[in-house]
Coordinates of C-alpha atoms and ligand atoms in Angstrom, one line a residue:
X1 CA 79.7 -66.1 -39.8
X2 CA 77.8 -62.9 -38.2
X3 CA 74.0 -61.7 -37.0
X4 CA 72.0 -58.6 -37.9
X5 CA 70.4 -57.7 -34.9
X6 CA 68.1 -55.3 -36.3
X7 CA 66.0 -57.7 -38.2
X8 CA 63.5 -60.2 -37.8
X9 CA 62.1 -62.7 -40.3
X10 CA 59.0 -64.5 -39.5
X11 CA 56.3 -66.7 -41.4
X12 CA 53.1 -67.2 -39.9
X13 CA 52.0 -70.5 -40.2
X14 CA 48.8 -72.4 -39.3
X15 CA 45.7 -74.5 -40.4
X16 CA 43.0 -72.8 -42.5
X17 CA 41.0 -70.1 -40.6
X18 CA 42.9 -70.1 -37.6
X19 CA 43.7 -66.2 -37.4
X20 CA 46.8 -65.7 -39.4
X21 CA 46.2 -62.9 -41.7
X22 CA 43.8 -60.9 -38.6
X23 CA 46.9 -61.3 -36.3
X24 CA 49.0 -59.7 -39.0
X25 CA 46.6 -57.0 -38.9
X26 CA 47.0 -56.7 -35.2
X27 CA 50.9 -56.6 -35.5
X28 CA 50.5 -53.9 -38.2
X29 CA 48.3 -51.7 -36.4
X30 CA 49.9 -51.7 -33.2
X31 CA 53.2 -50.9 -34.7
X32 CA 51.8 -47.4 -35.7
X33 CA 52.7 -47.7 -39.5
X34 CA 49.5 -46.2 -40.4
X35 CA 48.7 -42.7 -40.2
X36 CA 46.2 -42.3 -37.2
X37 CA 43.2 -41.6 -39.3
X38 CA 44.1 -44.0 -42.5
X39 CA 41.4 -46.4 -42.7
X40 CA 42.7 -49.5 -43.7
X41 CA 40.2 -52.2 -42.7
X42 CA 40.6 -55.9 -41.8
X43 CA 42.3 -58.7 -43.5
X44 CA 44.4 -56.1 -44.7
X45 CA 46.9 -58.8 -46.2
X46 CA 44.2 -60.3 -48.1
X47 CA 44.5 -58.0 -50.9
X48 CA 43.4 -59.7 -53.9
X49 CA 39.5 -59.6 -55.1
X50 CA 39.1 -63.7 -54.7
X51 CA 40.6 -63.5 -51.3
X52 CA 38.4 -61.1 -50.0
X53 CA 35.3 -62.4 -51.4
X54 CA 36.0 -65.9 -50.1
X55 CA 37.8 -64.9 -47.1
X56 CA 41.1 -67.1 -47.3
X57 CA 44.4 -66.3 -48.0
X58 CA 45.4 -67.8 -51.4
X59 CA 48.8 -66.4 -51.8
X60 CA 51.6 -65.9 -49.3
X61 CA 52.3 -62.1 -49.0
X62 CA 55.3 -60.4 -47.1
X63 CA 55.2 -56.9 -45.2
X64 CA 57.0 -55.6 -42.5
X65 CA 57.1 -53.5 -39.2
X66 CA 59.4 -52.0 -37.2
X67 CA 59.4 -52.7 -33.4
X68 CA 61.8 -50.9 -30.4
X69 CA 64.2 -50.3 -33.6
X70 CA 64.0 -53.9 -34.8
X71 CA 62.3 -54.6 -38.5
X72 CA 60.2 -57.6 -38.2
X73 CA 59.8 -59.0 -41.7
X74 CA 56.4 -60.8 -41.6
X75 CA 55.1 -63.5 -44.2
X76 CA 51.6 -64.2 -43.9
X77 CA 50.7 -67.8 -45.6
X78 CA 47.6 -69.6 -46.6
X79 CA 46.2 -72.1 -44.3
X80 CA 44.4 -74.2 -47.1
X81 CA 46.1 -77.5 -48.0
X82 CA 45.6 -76.7 -51.6
X83 CA 47.8 -73.7 -51.2
X84 CA 50.5 -75.6 -49.5
X85 CA 52.9 -74.9 -52.3
X86 CA 52.8 -71.0 -51.2
X87 CA 54.1 -72.1 -47.6
X88 CA 56.7 -74.1 -49.5
X89 CA 57.9 -71.4 -51.5
X90 CA 58.0 -68.7 -48.8
X91 CA 59.3 -70.5 -45.7
X92 CA 62.9 -70.1 -47.1
X93 CA 62.8 -66.7 -46.3
X94 CA 61.9 -66.9 -42.6
X95 CA 64.3 -67.8 -39.4
X96 CA 61.1 -68.4 -37.4
X97 CA 57.7 -68.6 -37.3
X98 CA 54.7 -68.0 -35.3
X99 CA 52.6 -71.3 -35.2
X100 CA 49.0 -70.4 -34.5
X101 CA 46.4 -72.9 -33.3
X102 CA 42.7 -72.1 -32.4
X103 CA 42.2 -72.3 -28.6
X104 CA 38.9 -74.4 -29.5
X105 CA 39.6 -76.4 -32.5
X106 CA 43.0 -77.1 -31.7
X107 CA 46.1 -78.8 -34.0
X108 CA 44.4 -79.8 -37.1
X109 CA 45.7 -81.6 -40.2
X110 CA 47.4 -78.6 -41.6
X111 CA 49.0 -77.5 -38.6
X112 CA 50.8 -80.8 -38.6
X113 CA 51.9 -80.1 -42.4
X114 CA 53.1 -76.6 -41.6
X115 CA 54.7 -77.5 -38.7
X116 CA 56.7 -80.2 -40.2
X117 CA 57.9 -78.2 -43.0
X118 CA 58.8 -75.3 -40.6
X119 CA 61.1 -78.2 -38.8
X120 CA 62.8 -79.3 -42.0
X121 CA 63.8 -75.8 -42.7
X122 CA 65.3 -75.2 -39.1
X123 CA 62.8 -72.4 -38.3
X124 CA 62.6 -71.9 -34.4
X125 CA 58.8 -71.6 -33.9
X126 CA 56.6 -69.7 -31.2
X127 CA 53.4 -70.9 -30.4
X128 CA 50.4 -69.0 -30.4
X129 CA 47.2 -70.4 -28.9
X130 CA 44.8 -67.9 -30.5
X131 CA 41.2 -67.1 -30.5
X132 CA 41.2 -67.3 -26.6
X133 CA 38.3 -64.9 -26.5
X134 CA 36.2 -67.7 -28.5
X135 CA 33.3 -69.1 -25.8
X136 CA 34.4 -72.8 -25.9
X137 CA 38.3 -71.8 -25.6
X138 CA 39.9 -74.7 -24.0
X139 CA 43.6 -73.2 -23.7
X140 CA 45.0 -75.8 -21.4
X141 CA 44.0 -79.0 -23.4
X142 CA 44.8 -77.4 -27.0
X143 CA 48.3 -76.7 -25.4
X144 CA 48.6 -80.2 -24.3
X145 CA 47.6 -81.4 -27.8
X146 CA 50.0 -79.0 -29.6
X147 CA 53.0 -80.3 -27.2
X148 CA 52.1 -83.7 -28.5
X149 CA 52.0 -82.8 -32.0
X150 CA 55.7 -81.4 -31.1
X151 CA 56.8 -84.3 -29.7
X152 CA 55.5 -86.4 -32.8
X153 CA 57.4 -83.9 -35.4
X154 CA 60.6 -82.5 -33.5
X155 CA 63.4 -84.4 -34.7
X156 CA 65.5 -82.8 -32.0
X157 CA 65.4 -82.4 -28.6
X158 CA 65.8 -78.3 -28.4
X159 CA 63.0 -78.2 -30.9
X160 CA 60.5 -79.1 -28.1
X161 CA 61.1 -75.9 -25.9
X162 CA 59.0 -73.9 -27.4
X163 CA 57.8 -70.3 -26.2
X164 CA 54.4 -69.8 -25.7
X165 CA 51.8 -66.7 -26.5
X166 CA 48.3 -66.8 -25.6
X167 CA 46.3 -64.3 -28.1
X168 CA 43.4 -63.0 -29.5
X169 CA 44.4 -61.4 -32.9
X170 CA 40.9 -60.0 -33.4
X171 CA 40.9 -58.3 -30.3
X172 CA 44.3 -57.1 -30.6
X173 CA 46.2 -58.5 -27.8
X174 CA 48.6 -61.3 -26.5
X175 CA 49.7 -62.4 -22.8
X176 CA 51.7 -65.1 -21.7
X177 CA 49.6 -65.7 -19.0
X178 CA 46.1 -67.3 -20.0
X179 CA 44.7 -66.1 -16.8
X180 CA 45.3 -63.1 -17.4
X181 CA 43.6 -60.7 -20.4
X182 CA 46.3 -58.8 -22.3
X183 CA 45.6 -55.3 -23.3
X184 CA 47.9 -55.0 -26.3
X185 CA 49.9 -57.0 -28.8
X186 CA 53.4 -56.0 -27.2
X187 CA 54.1 -59.4 -25.4
X188 CA 53.8 -61.4 -29.1
X189 CA 56.5 -58.5 -30.4
X190 CA 58.7 -59.0 -26.9
X191 CA 58.6 -62.9 -27.7
X192 CA 59.6 -62.3 -31.5
X193 CA 62.3 -60.3 -30.3
X194 CA 63.4 -62.3 -27.7
X195 CA 62.8 -65.9 -29.4
X196 CA 63.3 -65.7 -33.3
X197 CA 67.2 -66.0 -34.4
X198 CA 68.2 -62.6 -35.9
X199 CA 69.5 -63.5 -39.2
X200 CA 72.9 -65.2 -39.4
X201 CA 75.1 -63.5 -42.5
X202 CA 77.4 -65.2 -44.3
X203 CA 80.3 -63.2 -45.5
X204 CA 80.8 -62.7 -49.3
X205 CA 79.6 -61.1 -52.2
X206 CA 75.7 -60.9 -52.9
X207 CA 73.4 -63.7 -53.0
X208 CA 70.1 -64.0 -52.9
X209 CA 67.1 -66.8 -53.3
X210 CA 64.0 -65.2 -55.3
X211 CA 60.7 -66.6 -53.7
X212 CA 58.3 -64.6 -55.4
X213 CA 57.8 -62.2 -58.6
X214 CA 55.6 -59.3 -58.9
X215 CA 54.9 -57.6 -62.0
X216 CA 54.5 -53.5 -62.8
X217 CA 53.9 -51.7 -65.9
X218 CA 56.6 -49.5 -65.4
X219 CA 59.1 -51.3 -63.4
X220 CA 59.1 -54.5 -65.3
X221 CA 59.7 -58.0 -63.7
X222 CA 60.3 -57.5 -59.6
X223 CA 62.2 -60.4 -58.1
X224 CA 61.7 -60.5 -54.2
X225 CA 63.4 -62.9 -52.0
X226 CA 66.0 -62.9 -49.2
X227 CA 69.4 -61.9 -49.2
X228 CA 71.6 -64.2 -47.7
X229 CA 74.7 -62.9 -48.8
X230 CA 76.6 -59.1 -49.5
X231 CA 74.2 -56.3 -50.5
X232 CA 72.7 -55.0 -53.5
X233 CA 72.3 -51.5 -54.8
X234 CA 70.8 -49.9 -58.1
X235 CA 73.3 -50.4 -61.1
X236 CA 75.1 -53.2 -59.7
X237 CA 75.9 -56.1 -62.2
X238 CA 74.3 -59.6 -61.2
X239 CA 74.0 -63.0 -62.5
X240 CA 70.7 -65.1 -62.4
X241 CA 71.5 -68.5 -62.1
X242 CA 68.7 -70.9 -63.6
X243 CA 67.3 -74.3 -63.3
X244 CA 68.7 -75.6 -66.0
X245 CA 71.9 -74.5 -64.9
X246 CA 72.5 -71.6 -67.5
X247 CA 72.8 -68.0 -66.0
X248 CA 72.2 -64.7 -67.5
X249 CA 73.9 -61.3 -66.6
X250 CA 71.5 -58.0 -65.7
X251 CA 71.9 -54.7 -64.2
X252 CA 69.8 -54.0 -61.2
X253 CA 67.8 -50.7 -61.8
X254 CA 66.1 -50.2 -58.3
X255 CA 66.1 -52.0 -55.2
X256 CA 63.2 -52.1 -53.0
X257 CA 62.5 -53.1 -48.9
X258 CA 59.1 -53.5 -47.3
X259 CA 57.4 -51.4 -44.5
X260 CA 53.7 -51.9 -44.0
X261 CA 52.4 -52.2 -47.2
X262 CA 54.9 -50.1 -48.9
X263 CA 57.6 -51.0 -51.1
X264 CA 60.4 -48.4 -50.6
X265 CA 62.8 -47.6 -52.9
X266 CA 66.5 -47.7 -51.3
X267 CA 69.9 -46.6 -52.1
X268 CA 71.0 -50.5 -50.7
X269 CA 69.7 -53.7 -49.1
X270 CA 71.8 -56.1 -47.1
X271 CA 71.9 -59.6 -46.3
X272 CA 69.5 -60.6 -43.9
X273 CA 66.8 -58.5 -45.3
X274 CA 64.1 -59.5 -47.6
X275 CA 64.3 -56.8 -50.9
X276 CA 63.0 -56.7 -54.1
X277 CA 64.8 -55.8 -57.0
X278 CA 64.0 -54.9 -60.6
X279 CA 66.2 -55.3 -64.0
X280 CA 66.2 -59.0 -64.3
X281 CA 63.8 -59.6 -66.9
X282 CA 64.4 -63.2 -67.2
X283 CA 64.2 -64.3 -63.7
X284 CA 61.8 -67.2 -62.2
X285 CA 61.3 -68.2 -58.5
X286 CA 63.7 -70.5 -57.0
X287 CA 66.6 -68.7 -59.0
X288 CA 69.6 -67.6 -57.3
X289 CA 71.0 -63.9 -58.0
X290 CA 74.3 -63.3 -57.3
X291 CA 77.1 -61.1 -57.8
X292 CA 79.2 -61.9 -60.7
X293 CA 82.3 -62.6 -58.4
X294 CA 80.8 -66.0 -57.1
X295 CA 77.8 -66.9 -58.8
X296 CA 77.0 -69.8 -56.5
X297 CA 73.3 -71.4 -56.2
X298 CA 71.4 -71.8 -53.2
X299 CA 69.3 -75.0 -53.2
X300 CA 66.3 -74.5 -55.0
X301 CA 62.8 -74.3 -53.4
X302 CA 61.2 -77.9 -52.6
X303 CA 57.7 -77.9 -53.7
X304 CA 55.2 -81.2 -53.0
X305 CA 53.8 -82.7 -56.3
X306 CA 50.6 -82.1 -57.6
X307 CA 47.7 -84.8 -56.6
X308 CA 44.7 -83.4 -58.9
X309 CA 44.6 -83.0 -62.8
X310 CA 42.1 -82.0 -65.1
X311 CA 41.9 -80.7 -68.7
X312 CA 41.5 -77.0 -69.8
X313 CA 40.5 -77.0 -73.5
X314 CA 39.6 -74.2 -75.9
X315 CA 35.6 -73.9 -75.6
X316 CA 33.9 -76.0 -78.2
X317 CA 30.3 -75.2 -77.3
X318 CA 28.0 -73.9 -80.0
X319 CA 28.2 -70.7 -78.1
X320 CA 32.0 -70.4 -78.0
X321 CA 33.5 -67.0 -78.7
X322 CA 30.5 -65.0 -77.7
X323 CA 31.4 -64.2 -74.0
X324 CA 34.9 -64.1 -73.5
X325 CA 37.5 -61.8 -74.9
X326 CA 40.5 -64.7 -74.8
X327 CA 39.1 -68.0 -76.7
X328 CA 41.8 -68.9 -78.7
X329 CA 44.1 -72.1 -78.3
X330 CA 47.4 -69.8 -78.3
X331 CA 45.8 -67.5 -75.9
X332 CA 44.6 -70.6 -73.5
X333 CA 48.0 -71.7 -73.7
X334 CA 50.3 -68.7 -73.0
X335 CA 47.9 -68.0 -69.9
X336 CA 48.3 -71.3 -68.7
X337 CA 52.3 -71.3 -69.0
X338 CA 52.3 -67.9 -67.5
X339 CA 50.8 -69.1 -64.6
X340 CA 53.7 -71.5 -63.9
X341 CA 55.8 -68.6 -63.1
X342 CA 54.0 -67.6 -59.8
X343 CA 51.7 -70.7 -59.2
X344 CA 54.9 -73.3 -58.0
X345 CA 52.8 -76.4 -57.2
X346 CA 50.9 -76.2 -60.5
X347 CA 52.1 -78.0 -64.0
X348 CA 50.8 -77.9 -67.6
X349 CA 51.2 -80.5 -70.2
X350 CA 50.5 -80.5 -73.8
X351 CA 48.1 -83.5 -74.7
X352 CA 47.7 -85.4 -78.4
X353 CA 45.1 -82.8 -78.7
X354 CA 46.6 -79.1 -79.9
X355 CA 43.5 -77.4 -78.1
X356 CA 43.8 -79.4 -74.7
X357 CA 45.9 -78.8 -71.8
X358 CA 46.3 -80.7 -69.0
X359 CA 46.5 -79.1 -65.8
X360 CA 48.0 -80.5 -62.3
X361 CA 47.4 -78.9 -58.9
X362 CA 47.1 -79.5 -55.3
X363 CA 43.8 -80.1 -55.2
X364 CA 40.1 -79.1 -56.4
X365 CA 40.4 -75.7 -54.8
X366 CA 43.7 -75.1 -56.0
X367 CA 42.6 -75.4 -59.9
X368 CA 39.3 -73.8 -59.3
X369 CA 40.6 -70.6 -58.2
X370 CA 43.1 -70.4 -61.4
X371 CA 39.7 -71.2 -63.2
X372 CA 38.2 -68.4 -61.7
X373 CA 40.7 -65.8 -62.1
X374 CA 41.2 -66.7 -65.7
X375 CA 37.2 -66.0 -66.6
X376 CA 37.4 -63.1 -64.4
X377 CA 40.4 -61.8 -66.8
X378 CA 38.2 -62.6 -69.8
X379 CA 39.1 -66.2 -70.8
X380 CA 36.5 -68.6 -71.9
X381 CA 37.5 -72.4 -72.1
X382 CA 36.3 -75.6 -71.2
X383 CA 37.3 -78.0 -68.0
X384 CA 37.0 -81.8 -67.3
X385 CA 36.3 -83.3 -64.0
X386 CA 39.1 -83.3 -61.9
X387 CA 40.7 -86.5 -60.9
X388 CA 43.5 -87.8 -58.6
X389 CA 46.9 -88.3 -60.6
X390 CA 47.7 -91.9 -60.7
X391 CA 51.6 -92.9 -60.9
X392 CA 53.5 -96.2 -61.8
X393 CA 55.8 -97.1 -59.3
X394 CA 58.1 -100.4 -60.0
X395 CA 55.3 -101.6 -62.1
X396 CA 52.5 -100.8 -59.6
X397 CA 49.7 -98.4 -60.2
X398 CA 49.5 -96.1 -57.3
X399 CA 47.3 -93.3 -56.4
X400 CA 47.2 -90.4 -53.9
X401 CA 45.6 -90.8 -50.4
X402 CA 44.7 -88.4 -48.1
X403 CA 43.9 -87.8 -44.2
X404 CA 40.4 -86.9 -43.9
X405 CA 39.2 -85.3 -40.7
X406 CA 35.8 -84.3 -40.3
X407 CA 33.7 -82.9 -37.5
X408 CA 29.8 -83.8 -37.3
X409 CA 26.8 -84.1 -35.1
X410 CA 26.3 -88.0 -34.0
X411 CA 23.3 -88.1 -36.0
X412 CA 25.0 -88.1 -39.1
X413 CA 27.6 -90.7 -38.5
X414 CA 25.8 -93.4 -40.0
X415 CA 24.9 -91.2 -43.3
X416 CA 28.6 -90.2 -43.6
X417 CA 30.3 -93.3 -42.8
X418 CA 28.3 -94.9 -45.3
X419 CA 29.0 -92.4 -47.8
X420 CA 32.6 -92.8 -47.1
X421 CA 32.6 -96.5 -47.3
X422 CA 31.6 -96.1 -51.0
X423 CA 34.5 -94.0 -51.8
X424 CA 36.9 -96.2 -50.4
X425 CA 37.6 -94.5 -47.3
X426 CA 38.6 -96.4 -43.8
X427 CA 38.0 -94.9 -40.7
X428 CA 40.9 -95.1 -38.4
X429 CA 40.0 -92.8 -35.4
X430 CA 36.7 -91.9 -34.0
X431 CA 36.3 -89.6 -30.6
X432 CA 34.0 -87.0 -29.2
X433 CA 34.8 -83.4 -30.2
X434 CA 34.4 -80.4 -28.1
X435 CA 31.4 -79.4 -30.0
X436 CA 29.4 -81.9 -28.6
X437 CA 29.7 -83.9 -31.5
X438 CA 32.3 -86.6 -33.1
X439 CA 35.4 -86.3 -34.6
X440 CA 36.2 -88.9 -37.4
X441 CA 39.7 -89.5 -39.1
X442 CA 39.9 -91.5 -42.2
X443 CA 42.3 -92.4 -45.0
X444 CA 40.7 -92.1 -48.3
X445 CA 42.1 -92.1 -52.1
X446 CA 42.0 -88.8 -53.4
X447 CA 39.7 -90.0 -56.0
X448 CA 37.3 -90.7 -53.4
X449 CA 37.2 -87.3 -52.0
X450 CA 36.6 -85.5 -55.4
X451 CA 33.0 -84.4 -55.5
X452 CA 32.6 -85.7 -51.8
X453 CA 32.8 -82.0 -50.3
X454 CA 28.9 -81.1 -51.8
X455 CA 27.7 -84.4 -50.9
X456 CA 28.8 -83.9 -47.7
X457 CA 27.7 -80.6 -46.7
X458 CA 24.1 -81.7 -48.3
X459 CA 23.9 -84.7 -45.8
X460 CA 25.0 -82.7 -43.0
X461 CA 22.9 -80.0 -43.7
X462 CA 25.9 -77.6 -43.9
X463 CA 27.4 -77.8 -40.5
X464 CA 29.7 -80.7 -41.1
X465 CA 33.4 -79.5 -41.1
X466 CA 35.9 -81.6 -43.3
X467 CA 39.7 -81.0 -43.9
X468 CA 42.0 -83.3 -46.0
X469 CA 45.6 -83.3 -46.1
X470 CA 48.0 -85.8 -48.8
X471 CA 49.5 -88.4 -47.0
X472 CA 51.3 -90.5 -49.5
X473 CA 50.9 -92.6 -52.6
X474 CA 49.3 -96.1 -52.1
X475 CA 48.4 -99.2 -54.4
X476 CA 45.8 -98.4 -56.5
X477 CA 42.4 -99.6 -55.0
X478 CA 40.1 -99.6 -57.9
X479 CA 37.5 -97.7 -59.4
X480 CA 34.9 -96.1 -57.5
X481 CA 31.2 -96.2 -59.2
X482 CA 29.6 -92.9 -59.3
X483 CA 26.7 -92.6 -57.4
X484 CA 25.4 -89.5 -58.9
X485 CA 22.2 -89.5 -61.0
X486 CA 21.7 -89.1 -64.6
X487 CA 21.3 -85.7 -65.7
X488 CA 18.4 -83.7 -67.6
X489 CA 19.8 -82.8 -71.1
X490 CA 18.7 -79.9 -73.4
X491 CA 17.6 -81.5 -76.7
X492 CA 17.4 -78.2 -78.7
X493 CA 18.8 -75.0 -78.8
X494 CA 17.2 -71.5 -77.8
X495 CA 15.7 -69.8 -75.0
X496 CA 14.4 -71.9 -72.5
X497 CA 10.9 -71.1 -71.4
X498 CA 8.5 -71.7 -68.6
X499 CA 6.5 -74.4 -70.3
X500 CA 9.3 -76.7 -71.1
X501 CA 11.2 -75.9 -67.7
X502 CA 7.8 -77.0 -66.1
X503 CA 8.1 -80.2 -68.1
X504 CA 11.7 -81.0 -67.3
X505 CA 10.8 -80.6 -63.8
X506 CA 8.5 -83.3 -63.8
X507 CA 11.7 -85.2 -64.7
X508 CA 14.1 -84.0 -62.0
X509 CA 15.7 -81.1 -60.2
X510 CA 16.4 -78.1 -63.0
X511 CA 19.8 -75.8 -62.9
X512 CA 18.1 -72.8 -65.1
X513 CA 15.6 -70.5 -65.1
X514 CA 13.3 -69.2 -68.0
X515 CA 14.9 -66.8 -70.5
X516 CA 18.5 -68.9 -70.2
X517 CA 20.0 -69.6 -73.7
X518 CA 20.7 -73.2 -73.8
X519 CA 22.3 -75.7 -76.5
X520 CA 21.6 -79.3 -77.5
X521 CA 23.9 -81.1 -74.8
X522 CA 23.6 -78.8 -72.3
X523 CA 23.2 -80.3 -69.0
X524 CA 20.1 -78.2 -67.7
X525 CA 19.4 -80.4 -64.4
X526 CA 19.5 -83.9 -62.5
X527 CA 17.1 -86.6 -62.4
X528 CA 16.9 -89.2 -60.2
X529 CA 17.3 -92.2 -62.5
X530 CA 21.0 -93.3 -63.4
X531 CA 20.4 -92.8 -67.1
X532 CA 20.6 -89.2 -68.5
X533 CA 17.2 -87.5 -70.0
X534 CA 16.9 -85.5 -72.9
X535 CA 14.3 -82.7 -72.4
X536 CA 13.1 -79.9 -74.4
X537 CA 13.2 -76.8 -72.4
X538 CA 12.7 -74.5 -75.3
X539 CA 9.6 -76.2 -76.0
X540 CA 6.6 -73.7 -76.0
X541 CA 2.7 -74.7 -75.3
X542 CA 0.8 -75.0 -78.2
X543 CA -1.3 -71.8 -78.9
X544 CA -4.8 -72.5 -79.0
X545 CA -7.2 -70.0 -78.9
X546 CA -9.4 -70.9 -76.1
X547 CA -7.5 -71.0 -72.5
X548 CA -8.6 -74.3 -71.0
X549 CA -8.1 -73.3 -67.2
X550 CA -6.7 -70.5 -65.5
X551 CA -3.6 -73.1 -64.3
X552 CA -2.4 -72.6 -67.9
X553 CA -1.4 -68.7 -67.7
X554 CA 0.4 -69.1 -64.1
X555 CA 3.0 -72.1 -64.1
X556 CA 4.7 -71.9 -60.9
X557 CA 8.6 -73.2 -61.2
X558 CA 10.4 -74.2 -58.5
X559 CA 13.8 -72.3 -58.5
X560 CA 16.4 -73.6 -60.1
X561 CA 19.5 -75.0 -58.4
X562 CA 22.4 -72.9 -59.2
X563 CA 25.9 -74.1 -58.7
X564 CA 28.8 -71.9 -57.9
X565 CA 32.2 -73.1 -60.1
X566 CA 33.5 -75.1 -57.6
X567 CA 29.9 -77.1 -57.4
X568 CA 30.2 -77.4 -61.0
X569 CA 33.5 -79.2 -61.1
X570 CA 32.5 -81.1 -58.5
X571 CA 29.5 -82.3 -60.0
X572 CA 30.3 -83.4 -63.6
X573 CA 31.2 -87.1 -64.8
X574 CA 33.8 -88.2 -66.7
X575 CA 31.6 -87.6 -70.0
X576 CA 30.6 -84.2 -69.4
X577 CA 32.5 -80.6 -69.1
X578 CA 32.0 -77.4 -67.5
X579 CA 32.0 -74.4 -70.2
X580 CA 33.7 -71.5 -68.3
X581 CA 33.0 -67.6 -69.8
X582 CA 33.5 -64.3 -68.0
X583 CA 29.5 -64.5 -68.0
X584 CA 28.2 -68.2 -67.4
X585 CA 29.3 -71.6 -66.1
X586 CA 27.5 -73.9 -68.2
X587 CA 27.4 -78.0 -67.8
X588 CA 27.6 -79.8 -71.0
X589 CA 27.7 -83.3 -71.9
X590 CA 31.0 -84.0 -74.2
X591 CA 29.5 -85.3 -76.9
X592 CA 26.5 -83.1 -77.6
X593 CA 23.9 -84.6 -79.7
X594 CA 21.8 -87.5 -78.3
X595 CA 22.1 -90.0 -81.0
X596 CA 25.7 -89.7 -80.8
X597 CA 26.0 -90.3 -77.3
X598 CA 24.0 -93.1 -77.4
X599 CA 26.3 -94.7 -80.1
X600 CA 28.8 -93.9 -77.9
X601 CA 27.8 -95.8 -74.9
X602 CA 26.7 -98.4 -77.1
X603 CA 30.1 -98.7 -78.5
X604 CA 31.5 -98.6 -75.1
X605 CA 29.4 -101.5 -73.9
X606 CA 30.9 -103.6 -76.9
X607 CA 34.4 -102.4 -76.1
X608 CA 34.9 -100.2 -79.1
X609 CA 36.8 -97.1 -79.0
X610 CA 35.6 -94.0 -81.8
Ligands
LIG1 N1 37.0 -64.9 -32.2 C1 37.8 -64.9 -32.7 N2 38.0 -64.7 -34.1 C2 38.8 -64.4 -34.8 C3 40.2 -64.1 -34.1 N3 41.0 -64.0 -35.0 C4 40.6 -64.4 -36.3 N4 39.3 -64.6 -36.4 C5 38.1 -64.9 -37.4 O1 38.6 -66.6 -37.9 C6 38.2 -66.4 -38.9 C7 39.5 -66.5 -40.1 O2 40.2 -65.5 -39.8 P1 41.6 -65.1 -40.9 O3 42.5 -64.3 -40.0 O4 41.3 -65.2 -42.2 O5 42.4 -66.6 -40.7 P2 43.6 -67.0 -41.5 O6 44.4 -68.1 -40.6 O7 44.3 -65.9 -42.0 O8 42.9 -68.0 -42.6 P3 43.7 -68.5 -44.1 O9 44.6 -67.7 -44.5 O10 42.5 -68.8 -45.0 O11 44.0 -69.9 -43.7 C8 37.3 -64.7 -39.0 O12 36.5 -64.7 -39.3 C9 38.0 -63.9 -38.0 O13 37.4 -62.6 -38.0 C10 40.2 -64.0 -32.8 O14 41.3 -63.8 -32.2 N5 39.0 -64.5 -32.4
LIG2 MG1 44.7 -65.7 -44.0

């Protein structure tokens, strides 16, 4: 066994928004890998469109910088619990990690999750108390809470001895003494060099674990991973070892390593480094690529199970085929199965219906991001309400349970507790938080969380914060009765008009404006009663020659309540669907005509299935 002192491999891990990607900006910029006049902007690693729009990291990505002659491979990871699979996918590549903790928020549920994963993989952590420029920073307390978390999760005594850096990633500085403001990020670089173990190298022929895939129209499939043994060069012959025990031979065409945002073509790459290779057309994430001399597989990547499922089906609305470029079963099927290659915690299953697929993910956001990505690519399809994944264990029905942490103002304790009570949540902690409000912790079945976020934000007037983390499976606690009201359903097909919408607004809230094309069975609003109400939003005022009063001329409509994709998915009930196309997000009843819906309801009451 030997070491490579010229390399360090680190993962940046934390709860969502604790400043990982911003800190990577500082590391990139201050390692001077950009030209002086190069405009690189902010959140450089959040390079895909949805990441930039949402301001969150969705996919883990790697980059590298050089500091005092040492190459530091940096892996930026997402902090949102729904993308935990990304952390699990890439953490194998690192020897150490920067565990960021926001100096105001302190350790949060996902901080615990990622630290546990880091310990399982034997990574050496450096704690970075981050955002210490914030006005309400409470550095000493947050450090104490972080130490408590280490005490709770460490499996050996040496894990308790971790270096601490205080930083403002945004202002680009770090310091070892919280009382002294830093001037640059160098103290963090120094700490990485000193405390992250250099990669250990096992002697022997080439062996690499594939942790990521990329595609390039010229180069084809690019396999990215850490080299554990040996070296690799263009034209080397290799063997790809697959999950099912089979293998295939290939010849490497090109080898790349990373520097900054670039992939550099290199004559060879050696053990300890993170490299990208081309020439393997069949390779998948988790496969081991080795020299044919010693084709030994590395342990496969462990990915947590999905907890939420929903169906993706071919669009069956009367407007099907009008707005999307890809709308057939084949296209939908191919796209979904292709997603499995890189989205490791996703599962796709065929169902009894050939036009419908069951898609399982780590949470509503995980699935919503896939839906949004596909719709932007030109797909149209319909999705059902997300549901928690139920398992049978020893003949018992089990369901996923999550730890829910919320921060709210005291005034909302009553209303939020009541909402959560109805959703089978059990409170296990409540204490004052540092923003003058309270922090409450609950155990709640995943099914109770579905649809909760928007209700929670409405109830707290947008300033409540909630985070949830999968805990475990527990015995099924029974159904939750929906608290949502009935909907307003269009009874005719055609363009909605002001007169018809005005009538509909007499019955409830509307979701669409005049001019929107609707079809019979499409959901156009919400009503306060429990039953659905059919409304004719296409109805025009009868034309007469005489205007009875001036109020007929200018009807003032209340602006429609427009829902984002995530809100729409959260909103729908079991007998409803969201129709997704590149141009529109429509809500609809599964059964479009009112008579058939009523018949289905009466059959259901009598226990008849149709
Ligand atoms: N005051 C202050 N704000 C910061 C600092 N670092 C990041 N932020 C802000 O915190 C927010 C989140 O920053 P990101 O870098 O995207 O956080 P992240 O951990 O990468 O988030 P995810 O990848 O989505 O988990 C942004 O609005 C940043 O501007 C800091 O040092 N000080
Ligand atoms: Mg990020």
